[in-house]
Amino acid sequence: DDTTVRIWDVASGACVATLEGAEDTLAMLRDGRLASGSDDCTVKIWDLATEVCVATFVGHEREVSSLAVLDGGRLASGSQDHTIKIWEIANGACVTTVEESNAVSSIAALAGGLLASGFESFDDATISIWDVASGARVATLQTRFKPYWLEVLEGGRLAVACADDTV
């Protein structure tokens, strides 16, 4: 665990950049920068051309486990501290914090200003759907086992990998 993210040129097989202090979860921002979440409870924004961290968002109390790029220049981060935070990418301000009942394992941005979240709990086999603007839970989807990873599909569908090895 060297707390780095390495950028690879797939064609040549060469490592072309190393970001020191980045780890765990990544999201490509729409402006070409990279966001990372890590064990140090922060979200960092990286300029890939210079390999420099240009911003650090502080506010989580435990590991940042998932990131999702939202419309309107915002970024969502899910954490082991049972929260989801919505950040203004331009200035690093946390504009919303949503409290969850369990550690957040995965989040995914949905159409219409919604965000899906899955939890790290064998007792809670649900996915929450949140309205990003209001921070309100608008729906709950029941799964059979712990939702481990979420991925948005075409047509407004959501793929969910569960702890029982099913999708």
Coordinates of N, CA and C in Angstrom, one line a residue:
D1 N 0.8 -1.2 0.0 CA 0.0 0.0 0.0 C 0.9 1.2 0.0
D2 N 1.2 1.7 -1.2 CA 2.1 2.9 -1.3 C 1.4 4.2 -1.5
T3 N 0.1 4.3 -1.4 CA -0.7 5.5 -1.5 C -0.4 6.3 -2.8
T4 N -0.2 5.5 -3.9 CA -0.1 6.2 -5.2 C -1.1 5.7 -6.1
V5 N -1.4 6.5 -7.1 CA -2.1 6.1 -8.3 C -1.2 6.3 -9.5
R6 N -1.1 5.2 -10.3 CA -0.2 5.3 -11.4 C -1.1 5.4 -12.7
I7 N -0.6 6.2 -13.6 CA -1.3 6.4 -14.9 C -0.5 5.7 -15.9
W8 N -1.2 4.8 -16.7 CA -0.5 3.9 -17.7 C -0.9 4.3 -19.1
D9 N 0.1 4.2 -20.0 CA -0.1 4.3 -21.4 C -0.3 2.9 -21.8
V10 N -1.5 2.5 -22.2 CA -1.9 1.1 -22.5 C -1.1 0.6 -23.7
A11 N -1.0 1.5 -24.7 CA -0.3 1.1 -26.0 C 1.2 0.7 -25.7
S12 N 1.9 1.5 -25.0 CA 3.3 1.2 -24.7 C 3.5 0.3 -23.5
G13 N 2.6 0.3 -22.6 CA 2.8 -0.5 -21.4 C 3.6 0.3 -20.3
A14 N 3.8 1.6 -20.6 CA 4.6 2.4 -19.7 C 3.8 3.2 -18.7
C15 N 4.3 3.3 -17.5 CA 3.7 4.1 -16.5 C 4.2 5.5 -16.8
V16 N 3.2 6.4 -17.1 CA 3.6 7.8 -17.5 C 3.4 8.8 -16.4
A17 N 2.8 8.5 -15.3 CA 2.6 9.4 -14.2 C 2.4 8.7 -12.9
T18 N 2.8 9.2 -11.8 CA 2.5 8.7 -10.5 C 2.0 9.8 -9.6
L19 N 0.9 9.6 -9.1 CA 0.3 10.6 -8.2 C 0.5 10.2 -6.7
E20 N 1.4 10.9 -6.0 CA 1.7 10.5 -4.6 C 0.6 11.0 -3.7
G21 N 0.1 10.2 -2.9 CA -0.9 10.6 -1.9 C -2.3 10.3 -2.4
A22 N -2.5 9.6 -3.5 CA -3.8 9.2 -4.0 C -4.0 7.7 -3.8
E23 N -5.2 7.3 -3.5 CA -5.4 5.9 -3.4 C -6.9 5.6 -3.3
D24 N -7.3 4.3 -3.3 CA -8.6 3.8 -3.1 C -9.6 3.9 -4.1
T25 N -10.2 5.2 -4.4 CA -11.2 5.3 -5.3 C -11.0 6.5 -6.2
L26 N -11.4 6.4 -7.5 CA -11.1 7.4 -8.5 C -12.3 7.8 -9.3
A27 N -12.3 9.1 -9.8 CA -13.4 9.5 -10.7 C -12.8 10.6 -11.6
M28 N -13.0 10.4 -12.9 CA -12.5 11.4 -13.9 C -13.5 12.5 -14.0
L29 N -13.0 13.7 -13.7 CA -13.9 14.9 -13.8 C -14.1 15.3 -15.2
R30 N -15.1 16.1 -15.5 CA -15.4 16.5 -16.8 C -14.4 17.4 -17.4
D31 N -13.6 18.1 -16.6 CA -12.6 19.1 -17.1 C -11.3 18.4 -17.3
G32 N -11.2 17.1 -17.2 CA -9.9 16.4 -17.5 C -9.1 16.1 -16.2
R33 N -9.5 16.7 -15.1 CA -8.7 16.4 -13.9 C -9.2 15.1 -13.3
L34 N -8.5 14.6 -12.3 CA -8.8 13.3 -11.7 C -9.1 13.6 -10.2
A35 N -10.2 13.0 -9.7 CA -10.5 13.0 -8.2 C -10.1 11.7 -7.6
S36 N -9.6 11.7 -6.4 CA -9.3 10.5 -5.7 C -9.8 10.6 -4.3
G37 N -10.2 9.5 -3.7 CA -10.6 9.4 -2.3 C -9.8 8.4 -1.6
S38 N -9.5 8.6 -0.3 CA -8.5 7.7 0.3 C -8.7 7.5 1.8
D39 N -7.8 6.7 2.3 CA -7.9 6.3 3.7 C -7.6 7.5 4.6
D40 N -7.0 8.5 4.1 CA -6.8 9.7 5.0 C -8.0 10.6 5.1
C41 N -9.2 10.1 4.7 CA -10.5 10.8 4.9 C -10.6 12.0 4.0
T42 N -9.8 12.2 3.0 CA -9.9 13.3 2.1 C -10.3 12.9 0.6
V43 N -10.8 13.9 -0.1 CA -10.9 13.8 -1.5 C -9.9 14.8 -2.1
K44 N -9.2 14.3 -3.1 CA -8.1 15.2 -3.7 C -8.4 15.3 -5.2
I45 N -8.1 16.5 -5.7 CA -8.3 16.8 -7.1 C -6.9 17.0 -7.7
W46 N -6.7 16.2 -8.8 CA -5.3 16.2 -9.4 C -5.3 16.7 -10.8
D47 N -4.3 17.5 -11.1 CA -4.0 18.0 -12.5 C -3.1 16.9 -13.1
L48 N -3.6 16.2 -14.1 CA -2.8 15.1 -14.6 C -1.6 15.6 -15.5
A49 N -1.7 16.8 -16.0 CA -0.6 17.3 -16.8 C 0.7 17.6 -15.9
T50 N 0.4 18.1 -14.7 CA 1.5 18.4 -13.8 C 1.8 17.4 -12.7
E51 N 0.8 16.5 -12.6 CA 0.9 15.4 -11.5 C 0.8 16.0 -10.1
V52 N 0.1 17.2 -10.0 CA 0.0 17.9 -8.8 C -1.4 17.9 -8.2
C53 N -1.5 17.7 -6.9 CA -2.8 17.8 -6.2 C -3.1 19.3 -6.1
V54 N -4.2 19.7 -6.8 CA -4.6 21.1 -6.8 C -5.6 21.5 -5.8
A55 N -6.2 20.5 -5.2 CA -7.2 20.8 -4.1 C -7.4 19.6 -3.2
T56 N -7.7 19.8 -2.0 CA -8.0 18.7 -1.0 C -9.3 19.1 -0.3
F57 N -10.3 18.2 -0.4 CA -11.5 18.5 0.3 C -11.5 17.7 1.6
V58 N -11.7 18.4 2.7 CA -11.7 17.8 4.1 C -13.0 17.8 4.7
G59 N -13.4 16.7 5.3 CA -14.7 16.7 6.0 C -15.2 15.3 6.5
H60 N -14.7 14.3 5.8 CA -15.0 12.9 6.2 C -14.2 12.5 7.5
E61 N -14.8 11.6 8.3 CA -14.1 11.2 9.5 C -13.5 9.8 9.3
R62 N -13.8 9.1 8.2 CA -13.2 7.8 7.9 C -12.9 7.7 6.4
E63 N -12.4 6.6 6.0 CA -12.0 6.4 4.6 C -13.1 6.8 3.6
V64 N -12.6 7.4 2.5 CA -13.5 7.7 1.4 C -13.5 6.5 0.5
S65 N -14.7 5.9 0.3 CA -14.8 4.6 -0.4 C -15.3 4.7 -1.8
S66 N -15.9 5.8 -2.2 CA -16.6 5.9 -3.5 C -16.7 7.3 -3.9
L67 N -16.6 7.6 -5.2 CA -16.8 8.9 -5.7 C -17.8 8.9 -6.9
A68 N -18.5 9.9 -7.2 CA -19.4 10.0 -8.3 C -19.4 11.5 -8.8
V69 N -19.2 11.7 -10.1 CA -19.3 13.0 -10.7 C -20.7 13.4 -10.9
L70 N -21.1 14.5 -10.5 CA -22.5 15.0 -10.6 C -22.6 16.2 -11.6
D71 N -23.8 16.5 -12.0 CA -24.0 17.7 -12.9 C -23.8 18.9 -12.1
G72 N -23.6 20.0 -12.7 CA -23.4 21.3 -12.1 C -22.1 21.5 -11.4
G73 N -21.1 20.8 -11.8 CA -19.8 21.1 -11.2 C -19.6 20.5 -9.8
R74 N -20.3 19.5 -9.5 CA -20.3 18.9 -8.2 C -19.7 17.5 -8.2
L75 N -19.3 17.0 -7.0 CA -18.7 15.7 -6.8 C -19.3 15.1 -5.5
A76 N -19.7 13.9 -5.6 CA -20.2 13.2 -4.4 C -19.1 12.2 -3.9
S77 N -19.0 12.1 -2.6 CA -18.1 11.2 -2.0 C -18.9 10.4 -0.9
G78 N -18.7 9.0 -0.9 CA -19.2 8.2 0.1 C -18.1 7.7 1.0
S79 N -18.5 7.5 2.2 CA -17.4 7.2 3.2 C -17.8 6.1 4.2
Q80 N -16.8 5.5 4.8 CA -17.0 4.6 5.9 C -17.5 5.2 7.1
D81 N -17.6 6.6 7.2 CA -18.1 7.3 8.3 C -19.7 7.4 8.3
H82 N -20.3 6.7 7.3 CA -21.7 6.6 7.2 C -22.3 7.9 6.6
T83 N -21.5 8.6 5.8 CA -22.0 9.9 5.2 C -21.7 9.9 3.7
I84 N -22.5 10.6 3.0 CA -22.3 11.0 1.6 C -22.2 12.5 1.6
K85 N -21.1 13.1 1.0 CA -21.0 14.5 1.0 C -21.0 15.0 -0.5
I86 N -21.6 16.1 -0.7 CA -21.7 16.7 -2.0 C -20.8 18.0 -2.0
W87 N -19.8 18.0 -2.9 CA -18.8 19.1 -2.9 C -19.0 19.9 -4.2
E88 N -18.7 21.2 -4.0 CA -18.5 22.1 -5.2 C -17.1 21.9 -5.6
I89 N -16.9 21.4 -6.8 CA -15.5 21.1 -7.3 C -14.7 22.4 -7.4
A90 N -15.3 23.5 -7.8 CA -14.6 24.8 -8.0 C -13.9 25.3 -6.8
N91 N -14.6 25.2 -5.6 CA -14.0 25.8 -4.4 C -13.9 24.8 -3.2
G92 N -14.2 23.5 -3.4 CA -14.1 22.5 -2.3 C -15.1 22.6 -1.2
A93 N -16.1 23.5 -1.4 CA -17.1 23.6 -0.3 C -18.0 22.4 -0.3
C94 N -18.3 21.9 0.9 CA -19.2 20.8 1.1 C -20.6 21.5 1.2
V95 N -21.5 21.2 0.3 CA -22.8 21.9 0.3 C -23.9 21.0 0.9
T96 N -23.7 19.7 1.0 CA -24.7 18.8 1.5 C -24.0 17.6 2.2
T97 N -24.5 17.2 3.3 CA -24.1 15.9 3.9 C -25.3 15.1 4.2
V98 N -25.3 13.9 3.7 CA -26.4 13.0 3.9 C -25.9 11.9 4.9
E99 N -26.7 11.7 6.0 CA -26.3 10.7 7.0 C -26.9 9.3 6.6
E100 N -26.1 8.3 6.6 CA -26.6 6.9 6.3 C -26.5 6.1 7.6
S101 N -27.2 4.9 7.5 CA -27.2 4.0 8.7 C -26.0 3.1 8.8
N102 N -25.3 3.0 7.7 CA -24.1 2.1 7.6 C -23.0 2.8 6.8
A103 N -21.8 2.2 6.8 CA -20.7 2.6 5.9 C -21.1 2.5 4.5
V104 N -20.8 3.6 3.7 CA -21.1 3.6 2.3 C -20.1 2.9 1.5
S105 N -20.4 1.9 0.7 CA -19.5 1.2 -0.1 C -19.4 1.7 -1.5
S106 N -20.5 2.2 -2.0 CA -20.5 2.6 -3.4 C -21.6 3.6 -3.7
I107 N -21.3 4.6 -4.5 CA -22.3 5.6 -5.0 C -22.3 5.7 -6.5
A108 N -23.4 6.1 -7.1 CA -23.5 6.2 -8.5 C -24.4 7.4 -8.9
A109 N -24.0 8.3 -9.8 CA -24.8 9.4 -10.2 C -25.9 8.9 -11.2
L110 N -27.1 9.2 -10.9 CA -28.2 8.8 -11.8 C -28.7 10.0 -12.5
A111 N -29.5 9.8 -13.6 CA -30.1 10.9 -14.3 C -31.1 11.7 -13.4
G112 N -31.4 12.9 -13.8 CA -32.4 13.6 -13.1 C -32.0 14.2 -11.7
G113 N -30.7 14.3 -11.5 CA -30.2 14.8 -10.2 C -30.3 13.8 -9.0
L114 N -30.3 12.6 -9.3 CA -30.4 11.5 -8.3 C -29.1 10.8 -8.1
L115 N -28.9 10.3 -6.9 CA -27.7 9.5 -6.5 C -28.1 8.3 -5.9
A116 N -27.5 7.1 -6.3 CA -27.7 5.8 -5.6 C -26.6 5.5 -4.7
S117 N -26.9 4.9 -3.5 CA -25.8 4.5 -2.6 C -26.1 3.1 -2.1
G118 N -25.0 2.3 -1.9 CA -25.0 1.0 -1.3 C -24.2 1.0 -0.1
F119 N -24.4 0.0 0.8 CA -23.8 0.0 2.1 C -23.0 -1.2 2.4
E120 N -22.1 -1.1 3.4 CA -21.3 -2.2 3.8 C -21.9 -2.8 5.1
S121 N -23.0 -3.5 4.9 CA -23.6 -4.1 6.1 C -24.4 -5.3 5.6
F122 N -24.2 -6.4 6.3 CA -24.9 -7.6 5.9 C -26.4 -7.5 6.5
D123 N -26.6 -6.6 7.4 CA -28.0 -6.4 7.9 C -28.8 -5.5 7.1
D124 N -28.2 -4.7 6.1 CA -29.0 -3.8 5.3 C -28.7 -4.1 3.9
A125 N -29.6 -4.8 3.3 CA -29.5 -5.2 1.9 C -30.4 -4.3 1.0
T126 N -30.1 -3.0 1.1 CA -30.9 -2.0 0.4 C -30.0 -1.0 -0.4
I127 N -30.5 -0.4 -1.3 CA -29.9 0.7 -2.1 C -30.8 1.9 -1.9
S128 N -30.2 3.0 -1.5 CA -30.9 4.3 -1.3 C -30.8 5.1 -2.5
I129 N -31.9 5.8 -2.9 CA -31.9 6.8 -4.0 C -32.1 8.1 -3.4
W130 N -31.2 9.1 -3.7 CA -31.2 10.4 -3.0 C -31.4 11.5 -4.1
D131 N -32.2 12.5 -3.7 CA -32.3 13.7 -4.5 C -31.1 14.6 -4.1
V132 N -30.2 14.8 -5.0 CA -29.0 15.6 -4.7 C -29.3 17.0 -4.2
A133 N -30.2 17.7 -4.9 CA -30.5 19.1 -4.5 C -31.0 19.2 -3.1
S134 N -31.9 18.3 -2.7 CA -32.5 18.4 -1.4 C -31.9 17.6 -0.3
G135 N -31.1 16.6 -0.7 CA -30.5 15.6 0.3 C -31.5 14.6 0.8
A136 N -32.7 14.6 0.2 CA -33.8 13.7 0.7 C -33.7 12.3 0.0
R137 N -33.9 11.3 0.8 CA -34.1 9.9 0.2 C -35.4 9.9 -0.4
V138 N -35.4 9.5 -1.7 CA -36.7 9.5 -2.5 C -37.1 8.0 -2.8
A139 N -36.2 7.1 -2.7 CA -36.6 5.7 -2.9 C -35.6 4.7 -2.2
T140 N -36.1 3.5 -2.0 CA -35.2 2.5 -1.4 C -35.5 1.2 -2.3
L141 N -34.4 0.6 -2.8 CA -34.5 -0.6 -3.5 C -34.0 -1.7 -2.7
Q142 N -34.7 -2.8 -2.6 CA -34.4 -4.0 -1.8 C -33.6 -5.0 -2.6
T143 N -32.4 -5.4 -2.1 CA -31.6 -6.4 -2.7 C -31.6 -7.6 -1.8
R144 N -31.1 -8.7 -2.2 CA -31.0 -9.9 -1.4 C -29.9 -9.9 -0.4
F145 N -28.7 -9.3 -0.8 CA -27.5 -9.3 0.0 C -26.9 -7.9 -0.1
K146 N -25.9 -7.7 0.7 CA -25.2 -6.4 0.8 C -24.8 -5.9 -0.6
P147 N -25.3 -4.7 -1.0 CA -24.9 -4.1 -2.3 C -23.4 -3.6 -2.2
Y148 N -22.5 -4.2 -3.0 CA -21.1 -3.9 -2.9 C -20.7 -2.8 -3.8
W149 N -21.2 -2.9 -5.1 CA -20.7 -1.9 -6.1 C -21.9 -1.6 -7.0
L150 N -22.0 -0.3 -7.4 CA -23.1 0.2 -8.2 C -22.5 0.7 -9.5
E151 N -23.2 0.5 -10.6 CA -22.8 1.0 -11.9 C -24.1 1.4 -12.7
V152 N -24.1 2.6 -13.3 CA -25.2 3.1 -14.0 C -25.1 2.5 -15.5
L153 N -26.3 2.0 -15.9 CA -26.4 1.4 -17.3 C -27.2 2.3 -18.1
E154 N -27.3 2.1 -19.4 CA -28.1 2.9 -20.3 C -29.6 2.6 -20.0
G155 N -30.4 3.6 -20.3 CA -31.9 3.4 -20.1 C -32.3 3.6 -18.7
G156 N -31.5 4.2 -17.8 CA -32.0 4.5 -16.5 C -31.9 3.3 -15.6
R157 N -31.1 2.3 -16.0 CA -31.0 1.1 -15.1 C -29.7 1.1 -14.3
L158 N -29.7 0.4 -13.2 CA -28.6 0.3 -12.3 C -28.1 -1.1 -12.1
A159 N -26.9 -1.4 -12.3 CA -26.3 -2.7 -12.0 C -25.8 -2.7 -10.6
V160 N -26.0 -3.8 -9.9 CA -25.7 -3.9 -8.5 C -24.9 -5.2 -8.3
A161 N -23.7 -5.1 -7.8 CA -22.9 -6.3 -7.5 C -23.1 -6.5 -6.0
C162 N -23.6 -7.7 -5.6 CA -23.9 -8.0 -4.2 C -22.9 -8.9 -3.6
A163 N -22.9 -9.0 -2.3 CA -22.0 -9.8 -1.5 C -22.2 -11.3 -1.7
D164 N -23.2 -11.7 -2.3 CA -23.5 -13.1 -2.6 C -22.9 -13.5 -4.0
D165 N -22.1 -12.6 -4.6 CA -21.5 -12.9 -5.9 C -22.4 -12.8 -7.0
T166 N -23.5 -12.1 -6.9 CA -24.5 -11.9 -8.0 C -24.5 -10.5 -8.4
V167 N -25.0 -10.3 -9.7 CA -25.2 -8.9 -10.2 C -26.7 -8.8 -10.6

